[in-house]
MMTF fields as JSON, N, C-alpha, C and O atoms, coordinates in Angstrom:
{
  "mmtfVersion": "1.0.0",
  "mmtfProducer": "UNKNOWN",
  "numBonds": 619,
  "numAtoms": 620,
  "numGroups": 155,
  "numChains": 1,
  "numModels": 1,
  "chainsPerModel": [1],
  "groupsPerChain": [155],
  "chainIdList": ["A"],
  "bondAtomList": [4, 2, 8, 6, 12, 10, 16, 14, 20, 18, 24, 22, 28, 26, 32, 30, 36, 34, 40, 38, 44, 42, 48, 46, 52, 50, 56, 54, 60, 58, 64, 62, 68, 66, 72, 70, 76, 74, 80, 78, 84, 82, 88, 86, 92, 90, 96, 94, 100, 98, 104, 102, 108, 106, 112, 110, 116, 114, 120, 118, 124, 122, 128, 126, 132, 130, 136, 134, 140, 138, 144, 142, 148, 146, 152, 150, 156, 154, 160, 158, 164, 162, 168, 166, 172, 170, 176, 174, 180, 178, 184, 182, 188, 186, 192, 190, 196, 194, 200, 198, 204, 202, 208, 206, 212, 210, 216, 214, 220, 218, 224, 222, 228, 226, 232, 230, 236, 234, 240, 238, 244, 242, 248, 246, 252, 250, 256, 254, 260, 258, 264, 262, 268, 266, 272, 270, 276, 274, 280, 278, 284, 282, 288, 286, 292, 290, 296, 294, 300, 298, 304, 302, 308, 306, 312, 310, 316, 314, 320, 318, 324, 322, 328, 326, 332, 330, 336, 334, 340, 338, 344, 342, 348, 346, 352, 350, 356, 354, 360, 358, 364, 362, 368, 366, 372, 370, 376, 374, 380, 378, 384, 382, 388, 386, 392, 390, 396, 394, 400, 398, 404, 402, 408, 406, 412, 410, 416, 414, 420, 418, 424, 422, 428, 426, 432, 430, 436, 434, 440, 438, 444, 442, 448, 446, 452, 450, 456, 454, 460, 458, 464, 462, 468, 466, 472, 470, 476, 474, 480, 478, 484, 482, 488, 486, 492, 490, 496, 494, 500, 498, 504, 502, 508, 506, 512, 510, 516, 514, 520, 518, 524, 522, 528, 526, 532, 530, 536, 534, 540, 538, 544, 542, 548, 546, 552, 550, 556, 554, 560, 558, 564, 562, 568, 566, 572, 570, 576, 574, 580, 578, 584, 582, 588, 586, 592, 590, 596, 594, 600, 598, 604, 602, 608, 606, 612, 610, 616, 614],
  "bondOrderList": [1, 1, 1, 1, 1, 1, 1, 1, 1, 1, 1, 1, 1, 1, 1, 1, 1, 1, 1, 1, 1, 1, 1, 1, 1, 1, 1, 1, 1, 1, 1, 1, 1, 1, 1, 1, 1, 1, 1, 1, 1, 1, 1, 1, 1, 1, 1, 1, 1, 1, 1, 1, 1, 1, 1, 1, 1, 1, 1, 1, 1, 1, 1, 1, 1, 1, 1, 1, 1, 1, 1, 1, 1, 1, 1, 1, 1, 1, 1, 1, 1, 1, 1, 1, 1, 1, 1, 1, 1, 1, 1, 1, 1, 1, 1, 1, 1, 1, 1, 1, 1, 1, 1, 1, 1, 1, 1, 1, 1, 1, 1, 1, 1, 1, 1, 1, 1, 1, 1, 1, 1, 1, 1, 1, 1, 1, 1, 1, 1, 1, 1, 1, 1, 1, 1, 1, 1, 1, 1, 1, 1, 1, 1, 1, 1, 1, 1, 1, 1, 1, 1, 1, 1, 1],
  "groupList": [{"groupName": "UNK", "atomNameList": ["N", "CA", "C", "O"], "elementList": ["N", "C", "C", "O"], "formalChargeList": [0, 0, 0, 0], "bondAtomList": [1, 0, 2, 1, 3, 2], "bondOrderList": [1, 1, 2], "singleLetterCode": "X", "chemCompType": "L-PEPTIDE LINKING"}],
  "groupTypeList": [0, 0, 0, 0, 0, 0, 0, 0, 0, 0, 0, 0, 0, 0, 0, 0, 0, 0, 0, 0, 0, 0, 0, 0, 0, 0, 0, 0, 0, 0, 0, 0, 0, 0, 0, 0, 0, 0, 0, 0, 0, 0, 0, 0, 0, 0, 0, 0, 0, 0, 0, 0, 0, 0, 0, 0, 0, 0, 0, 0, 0, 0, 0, 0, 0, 0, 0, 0, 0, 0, 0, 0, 0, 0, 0, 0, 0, 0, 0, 0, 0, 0, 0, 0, 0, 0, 0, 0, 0, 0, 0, 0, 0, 0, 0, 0, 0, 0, 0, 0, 0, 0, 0, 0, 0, 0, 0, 0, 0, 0, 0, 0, 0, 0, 0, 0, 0, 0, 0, 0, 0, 0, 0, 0, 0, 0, 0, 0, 0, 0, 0, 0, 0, 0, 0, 0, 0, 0, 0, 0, 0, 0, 0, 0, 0, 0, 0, 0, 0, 0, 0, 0, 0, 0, 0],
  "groupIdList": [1, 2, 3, 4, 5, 6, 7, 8, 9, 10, 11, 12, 13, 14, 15, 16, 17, 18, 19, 20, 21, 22, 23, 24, 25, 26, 27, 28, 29, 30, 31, 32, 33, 34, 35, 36, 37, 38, 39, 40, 41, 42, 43, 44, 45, 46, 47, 48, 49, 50, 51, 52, 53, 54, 55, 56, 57, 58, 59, 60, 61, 62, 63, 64, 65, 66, 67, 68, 69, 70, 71, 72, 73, 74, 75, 76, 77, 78, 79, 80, 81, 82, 83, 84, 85, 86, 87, 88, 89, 90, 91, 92, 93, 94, 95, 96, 97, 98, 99, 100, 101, 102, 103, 104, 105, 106, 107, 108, 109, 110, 111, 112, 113, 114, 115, 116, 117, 118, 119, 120, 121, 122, 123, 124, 125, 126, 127, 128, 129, 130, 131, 132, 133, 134, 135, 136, 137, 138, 139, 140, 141, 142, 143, 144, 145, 146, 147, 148, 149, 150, 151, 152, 153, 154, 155],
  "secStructList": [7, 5, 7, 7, 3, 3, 7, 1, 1, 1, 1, 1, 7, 3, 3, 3, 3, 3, 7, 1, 1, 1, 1, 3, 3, 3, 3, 7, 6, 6, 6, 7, 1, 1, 2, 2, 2, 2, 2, 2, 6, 2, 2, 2, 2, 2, 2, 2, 2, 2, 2, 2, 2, 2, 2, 2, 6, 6, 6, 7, 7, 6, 6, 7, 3, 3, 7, 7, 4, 4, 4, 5, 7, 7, 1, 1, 6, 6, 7, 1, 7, 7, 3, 3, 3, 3, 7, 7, 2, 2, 2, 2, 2, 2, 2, 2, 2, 6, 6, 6, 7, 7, 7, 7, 1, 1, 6, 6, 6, 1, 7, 3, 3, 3, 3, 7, 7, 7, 1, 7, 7, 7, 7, 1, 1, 1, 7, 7, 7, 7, 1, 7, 4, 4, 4, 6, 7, 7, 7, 7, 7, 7, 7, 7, 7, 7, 7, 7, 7, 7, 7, 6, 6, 7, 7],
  "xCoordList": [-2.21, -2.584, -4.073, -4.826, -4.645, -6.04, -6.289, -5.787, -7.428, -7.691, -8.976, -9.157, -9.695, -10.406, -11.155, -10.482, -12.211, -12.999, -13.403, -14.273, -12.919, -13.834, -14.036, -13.495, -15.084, -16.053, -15.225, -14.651, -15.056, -15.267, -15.488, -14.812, -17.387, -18.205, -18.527, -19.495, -18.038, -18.284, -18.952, -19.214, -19.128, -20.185, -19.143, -19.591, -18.076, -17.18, -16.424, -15.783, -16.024, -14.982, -14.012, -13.883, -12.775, -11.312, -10.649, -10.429, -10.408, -9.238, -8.134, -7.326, -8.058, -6.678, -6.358, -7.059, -5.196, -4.428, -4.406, -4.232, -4.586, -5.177, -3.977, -3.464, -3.624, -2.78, -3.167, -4.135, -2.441, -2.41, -3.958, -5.039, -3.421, -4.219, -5.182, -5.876, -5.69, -6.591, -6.445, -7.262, -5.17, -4.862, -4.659, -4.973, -4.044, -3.77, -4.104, -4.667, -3.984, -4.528, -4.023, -3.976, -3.628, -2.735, -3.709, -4.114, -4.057, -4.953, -3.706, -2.608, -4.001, -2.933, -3.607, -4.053, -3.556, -3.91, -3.57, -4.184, -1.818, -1.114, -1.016, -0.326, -1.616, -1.828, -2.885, -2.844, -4.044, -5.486, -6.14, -6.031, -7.397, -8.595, -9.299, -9.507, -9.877, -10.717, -10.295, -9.443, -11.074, -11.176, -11.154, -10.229, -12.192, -12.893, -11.219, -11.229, -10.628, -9.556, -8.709, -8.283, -8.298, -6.889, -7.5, -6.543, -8.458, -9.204, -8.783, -8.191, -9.411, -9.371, -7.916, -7.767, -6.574, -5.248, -5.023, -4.179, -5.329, -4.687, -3.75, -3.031, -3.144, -1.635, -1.104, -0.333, -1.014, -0.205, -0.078, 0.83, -1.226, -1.282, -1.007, -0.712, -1.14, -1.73, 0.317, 0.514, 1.228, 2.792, 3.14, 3.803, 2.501, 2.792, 2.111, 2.698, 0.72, -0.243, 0.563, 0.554, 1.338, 1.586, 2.769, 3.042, 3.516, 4.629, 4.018, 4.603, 3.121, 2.412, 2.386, 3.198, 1.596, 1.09, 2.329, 2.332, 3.357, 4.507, 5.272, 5.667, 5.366, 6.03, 4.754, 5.187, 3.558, 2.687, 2.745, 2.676, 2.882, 3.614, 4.703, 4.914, 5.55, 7.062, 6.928, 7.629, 5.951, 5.807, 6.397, 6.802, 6.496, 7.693, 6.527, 7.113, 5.462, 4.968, 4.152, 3.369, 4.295, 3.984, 2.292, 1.72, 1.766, 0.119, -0.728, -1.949, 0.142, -0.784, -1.861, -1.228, -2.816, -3.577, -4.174, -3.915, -5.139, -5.821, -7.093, -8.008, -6.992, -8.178, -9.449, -9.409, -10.581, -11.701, -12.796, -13.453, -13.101, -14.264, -15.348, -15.576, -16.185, -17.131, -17.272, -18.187, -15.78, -15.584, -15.862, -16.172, -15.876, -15.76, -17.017, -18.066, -16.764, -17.992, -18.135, -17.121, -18.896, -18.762, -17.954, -17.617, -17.016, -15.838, -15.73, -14.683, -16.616, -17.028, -18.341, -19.145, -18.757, -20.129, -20.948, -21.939, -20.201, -20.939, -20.313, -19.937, -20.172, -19.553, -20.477, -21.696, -20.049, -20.607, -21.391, -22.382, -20.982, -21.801, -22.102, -21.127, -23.044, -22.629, -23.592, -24.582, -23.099, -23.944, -23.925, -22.807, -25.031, -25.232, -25.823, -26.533, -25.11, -25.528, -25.699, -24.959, -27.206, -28.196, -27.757, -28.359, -26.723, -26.354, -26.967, -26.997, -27.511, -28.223, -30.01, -30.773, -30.3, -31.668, -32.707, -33.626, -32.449, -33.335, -33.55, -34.597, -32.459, -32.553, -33.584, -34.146, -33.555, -34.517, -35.992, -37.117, -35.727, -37.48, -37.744, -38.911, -37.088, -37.322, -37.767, -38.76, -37.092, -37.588, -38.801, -39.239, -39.237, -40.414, -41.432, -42.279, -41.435, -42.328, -42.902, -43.987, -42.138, -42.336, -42.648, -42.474, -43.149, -43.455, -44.806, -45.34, -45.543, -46.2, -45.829, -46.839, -44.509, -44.868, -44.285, -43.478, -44.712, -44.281, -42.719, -42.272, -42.113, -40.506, -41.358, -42.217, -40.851, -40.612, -39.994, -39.306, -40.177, -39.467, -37.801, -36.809, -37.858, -36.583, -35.392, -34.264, -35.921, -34.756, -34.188, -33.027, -34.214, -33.598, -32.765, -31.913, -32.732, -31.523, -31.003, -29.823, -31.717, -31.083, -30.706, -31.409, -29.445, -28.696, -29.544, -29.779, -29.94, -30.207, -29.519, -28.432, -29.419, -28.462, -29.151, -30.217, -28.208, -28.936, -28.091, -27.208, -28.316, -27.143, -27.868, -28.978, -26.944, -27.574, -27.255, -26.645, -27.293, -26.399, -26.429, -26.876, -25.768, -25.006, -24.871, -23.838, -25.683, -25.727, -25.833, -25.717, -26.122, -25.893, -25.939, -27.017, -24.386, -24.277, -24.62, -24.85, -24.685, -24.507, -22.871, -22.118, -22.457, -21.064, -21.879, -23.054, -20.572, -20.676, -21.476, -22.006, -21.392, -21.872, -23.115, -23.541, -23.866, -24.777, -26.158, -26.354, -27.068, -28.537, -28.665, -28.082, -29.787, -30.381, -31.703, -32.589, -31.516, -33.089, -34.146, -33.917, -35.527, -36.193, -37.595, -37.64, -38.727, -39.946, -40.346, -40.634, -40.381, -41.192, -40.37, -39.972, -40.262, -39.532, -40.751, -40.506, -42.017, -42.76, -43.01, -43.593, -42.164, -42.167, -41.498, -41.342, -40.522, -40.141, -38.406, -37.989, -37.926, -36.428, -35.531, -35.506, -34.581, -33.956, -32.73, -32.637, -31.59, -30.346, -28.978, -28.212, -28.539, -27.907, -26.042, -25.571, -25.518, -23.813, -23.801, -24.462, -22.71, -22.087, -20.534, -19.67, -20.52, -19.092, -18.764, -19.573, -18.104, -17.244, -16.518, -15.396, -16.421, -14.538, -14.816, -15.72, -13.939, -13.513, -12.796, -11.604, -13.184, -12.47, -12.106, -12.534, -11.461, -10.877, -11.723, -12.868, -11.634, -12.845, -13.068, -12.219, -14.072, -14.523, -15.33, -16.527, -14.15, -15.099, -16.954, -17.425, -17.503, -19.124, -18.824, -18.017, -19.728, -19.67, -18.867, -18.53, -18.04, -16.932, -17.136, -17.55, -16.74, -17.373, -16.264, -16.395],
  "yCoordList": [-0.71, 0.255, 0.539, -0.421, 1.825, 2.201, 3.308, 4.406, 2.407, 3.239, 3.888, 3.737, 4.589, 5.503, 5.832, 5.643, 6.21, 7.111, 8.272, 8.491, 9.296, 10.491, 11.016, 10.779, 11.868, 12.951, 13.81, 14.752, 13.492, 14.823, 14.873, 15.018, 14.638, 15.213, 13.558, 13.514, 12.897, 11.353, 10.353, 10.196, 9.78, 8.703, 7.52, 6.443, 7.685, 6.389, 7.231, 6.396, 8.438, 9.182, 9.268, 9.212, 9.509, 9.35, 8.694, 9.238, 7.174, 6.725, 7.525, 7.971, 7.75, 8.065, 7.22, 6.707, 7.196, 6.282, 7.169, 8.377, 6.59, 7.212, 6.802, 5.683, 7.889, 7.507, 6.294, 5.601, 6.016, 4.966, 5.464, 4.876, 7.298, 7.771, 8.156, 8.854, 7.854, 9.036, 10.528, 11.194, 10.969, 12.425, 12.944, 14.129, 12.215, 12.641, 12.028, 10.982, 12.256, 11.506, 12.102, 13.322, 11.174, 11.746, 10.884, 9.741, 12.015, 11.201, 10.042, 10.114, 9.22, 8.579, 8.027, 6.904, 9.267, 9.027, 8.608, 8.52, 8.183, 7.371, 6.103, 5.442, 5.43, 4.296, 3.093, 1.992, 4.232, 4.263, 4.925, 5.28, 5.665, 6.467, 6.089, 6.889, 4.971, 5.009, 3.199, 2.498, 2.775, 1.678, 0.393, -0.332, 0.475, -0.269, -0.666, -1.743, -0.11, 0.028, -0.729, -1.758, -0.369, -0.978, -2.067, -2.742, -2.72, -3.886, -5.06, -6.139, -4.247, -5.107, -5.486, -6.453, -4.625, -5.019, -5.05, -4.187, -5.536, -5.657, -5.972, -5.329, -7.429, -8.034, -7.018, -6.672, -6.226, -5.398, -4.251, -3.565, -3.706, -2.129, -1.975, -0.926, -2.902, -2.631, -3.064, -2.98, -3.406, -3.04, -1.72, -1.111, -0.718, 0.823, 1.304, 2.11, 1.093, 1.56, 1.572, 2.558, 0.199, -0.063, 0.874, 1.258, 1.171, 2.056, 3.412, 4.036, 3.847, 5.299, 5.186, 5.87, 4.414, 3.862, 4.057, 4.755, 3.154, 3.668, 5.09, 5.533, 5.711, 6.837, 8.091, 8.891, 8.139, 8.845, 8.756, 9.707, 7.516, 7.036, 7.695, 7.906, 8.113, 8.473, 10.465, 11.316, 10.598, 12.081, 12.307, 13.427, 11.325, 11.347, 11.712, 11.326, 12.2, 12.111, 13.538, 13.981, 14.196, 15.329, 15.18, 14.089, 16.184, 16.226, 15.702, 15.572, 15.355, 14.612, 15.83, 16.102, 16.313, 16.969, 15.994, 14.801, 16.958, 16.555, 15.383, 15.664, 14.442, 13.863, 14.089, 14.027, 14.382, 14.51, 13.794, 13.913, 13.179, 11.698, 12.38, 11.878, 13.436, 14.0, 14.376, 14.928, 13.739, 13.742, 12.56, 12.457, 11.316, 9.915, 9.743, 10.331, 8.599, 8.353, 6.729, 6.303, 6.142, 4.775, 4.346, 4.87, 3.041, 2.978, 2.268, 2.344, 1.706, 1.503, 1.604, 0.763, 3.317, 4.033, 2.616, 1.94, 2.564, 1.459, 0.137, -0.019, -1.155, -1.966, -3.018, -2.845, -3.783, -4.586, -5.704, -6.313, -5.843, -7.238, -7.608, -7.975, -7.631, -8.356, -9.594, -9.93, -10.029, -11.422, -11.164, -11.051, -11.075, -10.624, -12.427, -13.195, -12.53, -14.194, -13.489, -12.994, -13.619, -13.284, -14.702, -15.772, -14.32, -15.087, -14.741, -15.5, -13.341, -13.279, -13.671, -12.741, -14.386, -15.056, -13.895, -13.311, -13.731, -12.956, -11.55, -10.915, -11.136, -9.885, -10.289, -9.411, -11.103, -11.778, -11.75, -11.724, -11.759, -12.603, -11.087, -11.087, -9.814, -8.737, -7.876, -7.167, -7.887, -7.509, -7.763, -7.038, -8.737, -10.012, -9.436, -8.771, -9.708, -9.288, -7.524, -7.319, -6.734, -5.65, -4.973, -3.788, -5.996, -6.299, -7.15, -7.386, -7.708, -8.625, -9.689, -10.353, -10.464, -11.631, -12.693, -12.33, -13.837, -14.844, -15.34, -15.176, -15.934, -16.399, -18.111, -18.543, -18.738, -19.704, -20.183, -19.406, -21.709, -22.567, -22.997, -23.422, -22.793, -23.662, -22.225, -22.334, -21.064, -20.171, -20.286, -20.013, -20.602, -21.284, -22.41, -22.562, -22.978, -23.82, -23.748, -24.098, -23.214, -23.6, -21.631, -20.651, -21.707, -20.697, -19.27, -19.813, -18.16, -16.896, -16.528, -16.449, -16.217, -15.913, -15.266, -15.636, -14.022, -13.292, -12.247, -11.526, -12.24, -11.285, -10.37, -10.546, -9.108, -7.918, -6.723, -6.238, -6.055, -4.943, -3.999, -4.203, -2.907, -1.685, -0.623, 0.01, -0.179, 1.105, 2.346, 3.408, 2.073, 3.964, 3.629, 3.567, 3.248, 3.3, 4.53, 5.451, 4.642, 5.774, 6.247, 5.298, 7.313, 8.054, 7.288, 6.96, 7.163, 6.537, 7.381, 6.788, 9.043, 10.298, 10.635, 11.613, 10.419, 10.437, 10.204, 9.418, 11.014, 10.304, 9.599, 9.478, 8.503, 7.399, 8.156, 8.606, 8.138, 9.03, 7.567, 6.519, 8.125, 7.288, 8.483, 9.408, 7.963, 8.5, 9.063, 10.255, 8.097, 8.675, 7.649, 6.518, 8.131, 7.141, 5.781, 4.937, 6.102, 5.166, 3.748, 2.95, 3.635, 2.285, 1.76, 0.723, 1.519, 1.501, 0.811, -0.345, 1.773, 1.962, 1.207, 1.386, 0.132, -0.728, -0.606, -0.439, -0.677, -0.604, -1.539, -0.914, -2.166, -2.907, -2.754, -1.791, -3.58, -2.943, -4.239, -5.247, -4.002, -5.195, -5.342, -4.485, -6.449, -6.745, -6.705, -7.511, -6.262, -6.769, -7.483, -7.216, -8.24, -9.199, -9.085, -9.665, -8.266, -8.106, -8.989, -8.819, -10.607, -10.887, -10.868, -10.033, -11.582, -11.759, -12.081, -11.769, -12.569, -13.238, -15.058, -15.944, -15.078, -16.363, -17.38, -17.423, -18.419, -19.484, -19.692, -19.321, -20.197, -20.532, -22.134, -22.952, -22.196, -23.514, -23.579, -24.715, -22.421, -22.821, -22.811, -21.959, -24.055, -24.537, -23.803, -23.925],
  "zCoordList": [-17.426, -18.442, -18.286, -18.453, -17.964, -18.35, -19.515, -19.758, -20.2, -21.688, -20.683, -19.475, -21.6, -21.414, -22.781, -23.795, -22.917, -24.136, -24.021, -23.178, -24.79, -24.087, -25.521, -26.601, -25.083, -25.802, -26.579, -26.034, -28.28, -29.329, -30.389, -31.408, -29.978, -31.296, -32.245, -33.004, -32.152, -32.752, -31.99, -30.798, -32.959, -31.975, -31.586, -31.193, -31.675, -31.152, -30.345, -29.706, -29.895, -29.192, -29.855, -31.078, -28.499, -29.045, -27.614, -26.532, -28.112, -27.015, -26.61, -27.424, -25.234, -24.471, -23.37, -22.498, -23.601, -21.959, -20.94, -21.097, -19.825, -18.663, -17.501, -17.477, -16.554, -15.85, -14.892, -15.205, -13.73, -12.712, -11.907, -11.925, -10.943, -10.677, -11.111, -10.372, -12.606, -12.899, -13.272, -13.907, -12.727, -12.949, -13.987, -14.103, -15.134, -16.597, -17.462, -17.139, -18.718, -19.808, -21.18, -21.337, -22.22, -23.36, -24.213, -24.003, -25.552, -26.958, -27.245, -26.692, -27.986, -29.053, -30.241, -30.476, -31.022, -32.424, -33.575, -34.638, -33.049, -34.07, -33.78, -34.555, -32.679, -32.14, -32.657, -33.206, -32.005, -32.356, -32.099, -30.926, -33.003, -32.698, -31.892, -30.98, -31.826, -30.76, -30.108, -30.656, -28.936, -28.193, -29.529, -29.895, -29.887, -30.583, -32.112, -32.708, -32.264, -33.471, -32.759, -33.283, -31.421, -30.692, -30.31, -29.93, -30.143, -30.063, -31.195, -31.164, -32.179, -33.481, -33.883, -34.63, -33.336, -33.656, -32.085, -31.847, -31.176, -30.175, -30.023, -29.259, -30.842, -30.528, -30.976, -30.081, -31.898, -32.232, -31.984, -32.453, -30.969, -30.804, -28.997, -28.424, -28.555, -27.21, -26.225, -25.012, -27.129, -26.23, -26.496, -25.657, -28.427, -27.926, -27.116, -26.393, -26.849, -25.732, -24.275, -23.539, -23.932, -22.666, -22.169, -21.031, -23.657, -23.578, -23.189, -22.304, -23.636, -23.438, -22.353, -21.73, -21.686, -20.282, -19.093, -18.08, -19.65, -18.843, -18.566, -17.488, -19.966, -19.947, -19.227, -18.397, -19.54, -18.473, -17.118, -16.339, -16.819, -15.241, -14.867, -13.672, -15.836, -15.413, -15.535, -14.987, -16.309, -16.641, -17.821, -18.132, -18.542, -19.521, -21.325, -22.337, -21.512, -22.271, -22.696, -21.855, -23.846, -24.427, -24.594, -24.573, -24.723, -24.532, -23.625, -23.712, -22.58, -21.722, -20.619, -19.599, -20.649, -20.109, -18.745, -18.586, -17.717, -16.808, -17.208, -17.982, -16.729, -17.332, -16.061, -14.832, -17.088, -16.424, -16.528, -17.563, -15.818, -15.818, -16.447, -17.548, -16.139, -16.632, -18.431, -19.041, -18.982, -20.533, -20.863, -22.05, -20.083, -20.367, -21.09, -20.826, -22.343, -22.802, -22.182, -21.629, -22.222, -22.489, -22.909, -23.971, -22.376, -23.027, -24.423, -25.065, -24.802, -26.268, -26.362, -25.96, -27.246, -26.8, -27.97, -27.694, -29.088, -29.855, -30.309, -31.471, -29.032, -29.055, -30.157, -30.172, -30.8, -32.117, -31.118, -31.52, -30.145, -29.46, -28.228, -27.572, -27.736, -26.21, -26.06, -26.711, -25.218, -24.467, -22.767, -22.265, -21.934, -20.855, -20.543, -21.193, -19.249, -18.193, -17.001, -16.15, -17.247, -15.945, -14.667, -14.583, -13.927, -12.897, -11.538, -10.57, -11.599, -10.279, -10.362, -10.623, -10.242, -10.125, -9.245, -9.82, -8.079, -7.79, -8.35, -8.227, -8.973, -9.387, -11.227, -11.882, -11.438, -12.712, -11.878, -12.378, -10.852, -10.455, -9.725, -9.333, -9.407, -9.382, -10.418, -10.261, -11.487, -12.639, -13.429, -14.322, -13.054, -13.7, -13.067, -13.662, -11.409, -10.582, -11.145, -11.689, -10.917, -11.639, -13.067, -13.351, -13.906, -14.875, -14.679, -15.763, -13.485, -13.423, -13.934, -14.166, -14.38, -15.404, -14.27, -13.415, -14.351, -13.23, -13.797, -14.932, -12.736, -13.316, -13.476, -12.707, -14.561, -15.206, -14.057, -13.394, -13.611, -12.209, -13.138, -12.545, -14.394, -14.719, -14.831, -15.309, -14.326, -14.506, -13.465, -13.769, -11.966, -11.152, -11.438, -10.563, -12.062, -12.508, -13.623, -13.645, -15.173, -15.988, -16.419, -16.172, -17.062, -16.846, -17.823, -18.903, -17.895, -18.84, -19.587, -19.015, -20.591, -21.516, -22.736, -23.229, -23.233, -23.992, -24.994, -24.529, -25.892, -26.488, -27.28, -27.782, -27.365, -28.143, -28.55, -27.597, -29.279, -30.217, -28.84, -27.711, -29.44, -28.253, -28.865, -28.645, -29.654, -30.764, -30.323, -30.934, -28.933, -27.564, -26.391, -25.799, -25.614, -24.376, -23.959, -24.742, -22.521, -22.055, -21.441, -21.227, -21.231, -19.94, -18.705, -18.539, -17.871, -17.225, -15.838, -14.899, -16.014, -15.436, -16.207, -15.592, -17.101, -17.732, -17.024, -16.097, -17.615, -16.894, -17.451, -18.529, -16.821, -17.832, -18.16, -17.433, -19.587, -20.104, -20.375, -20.979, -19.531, -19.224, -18.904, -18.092, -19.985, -20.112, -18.915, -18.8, -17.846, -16.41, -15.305, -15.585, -14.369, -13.414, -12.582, -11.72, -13.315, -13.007, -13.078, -12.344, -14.601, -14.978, -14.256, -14.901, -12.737, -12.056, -12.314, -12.378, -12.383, -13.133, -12.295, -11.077, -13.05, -12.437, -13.005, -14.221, -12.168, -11.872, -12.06, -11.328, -12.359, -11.977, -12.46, -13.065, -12.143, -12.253, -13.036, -12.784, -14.296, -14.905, -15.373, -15.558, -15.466, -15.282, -16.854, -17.313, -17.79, -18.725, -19.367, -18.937, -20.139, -20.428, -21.824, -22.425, -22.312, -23.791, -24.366, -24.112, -25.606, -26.203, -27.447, -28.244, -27.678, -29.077, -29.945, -29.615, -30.904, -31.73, -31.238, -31.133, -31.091, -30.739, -31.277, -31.562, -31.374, -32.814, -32.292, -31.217, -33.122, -32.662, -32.243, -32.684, -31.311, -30.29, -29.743, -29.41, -29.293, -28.016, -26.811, -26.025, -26.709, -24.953, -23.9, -22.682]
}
């Protein structure tokens, strides 16, 4: 199953299921409005989702239009939380350097970790708006894993 977010006019979008290929895409607004809703009831929302999912596969599904990446917003433009684990070290001591600030000897072993609100992703086709490209603009790709709710101190 691929969800998707796209663009209309809200600051959360509107979830649609997205074909195998990419080629189509159907709203489901009796499902859930957006990512962030079918999240919060997942056990319960995400076997009609899979059903959508299937019957788009089969051609078997009313409203399903062309989907176009250039509509995509972020797939949760305002996700409530994240925690980012700086696992690549040199790419820390790149950033630092370019900043002038020296890396600390214990970030080599002991792990980065950092968490922080998400109140305006960007589309994934989007510029990154950024004052001047001088401050010397850094890049990087990240990985995701969406869970459930998670007790505090879980090892």
């Amino acid at each position: 199953m691929k969800l998707a977010t796209l663009r209309n006019g809200t600051r959360d979008g509107q979830l649609v299921v997205v074909s195998r290929d990419l080629a189509r895409a159907v709203p489901v607004p009796a499902i859930a409005p957006t990512l962030q809703a079918a999240l919060d009831d997942w056990a319960r929302l995400a076997p009609p989702l899979q059903e959508v999912s299937d019957r788009l596969g089969r051609g078997d599904v009313q409203g399903a239009a062309p989907f176009d990446q250039r509509q995509a917003l972020a797939p949760l433009p305002r996700a409530h939380h994240w925690v980012d684990g700086s696992a690549y070290v040199n790419h820390v001591e790149l950033v630092r350097k370019a900043r002038k600030a020296d890396m600390p000897p214990s970030f080599w072993t002991d792990p980065l970790v950092y968490q922080g609100g998400s109140d305006d992703f960007i589309a994934p086709t989007a510029d990154v708006p950024v004052p001047s490209e001088d401050y010397g603009i850094d890049l990087e790709g990240e990985v995701a894993v969406i869970t459930d709710d998670v007790p505090m101190l879980t090892g």
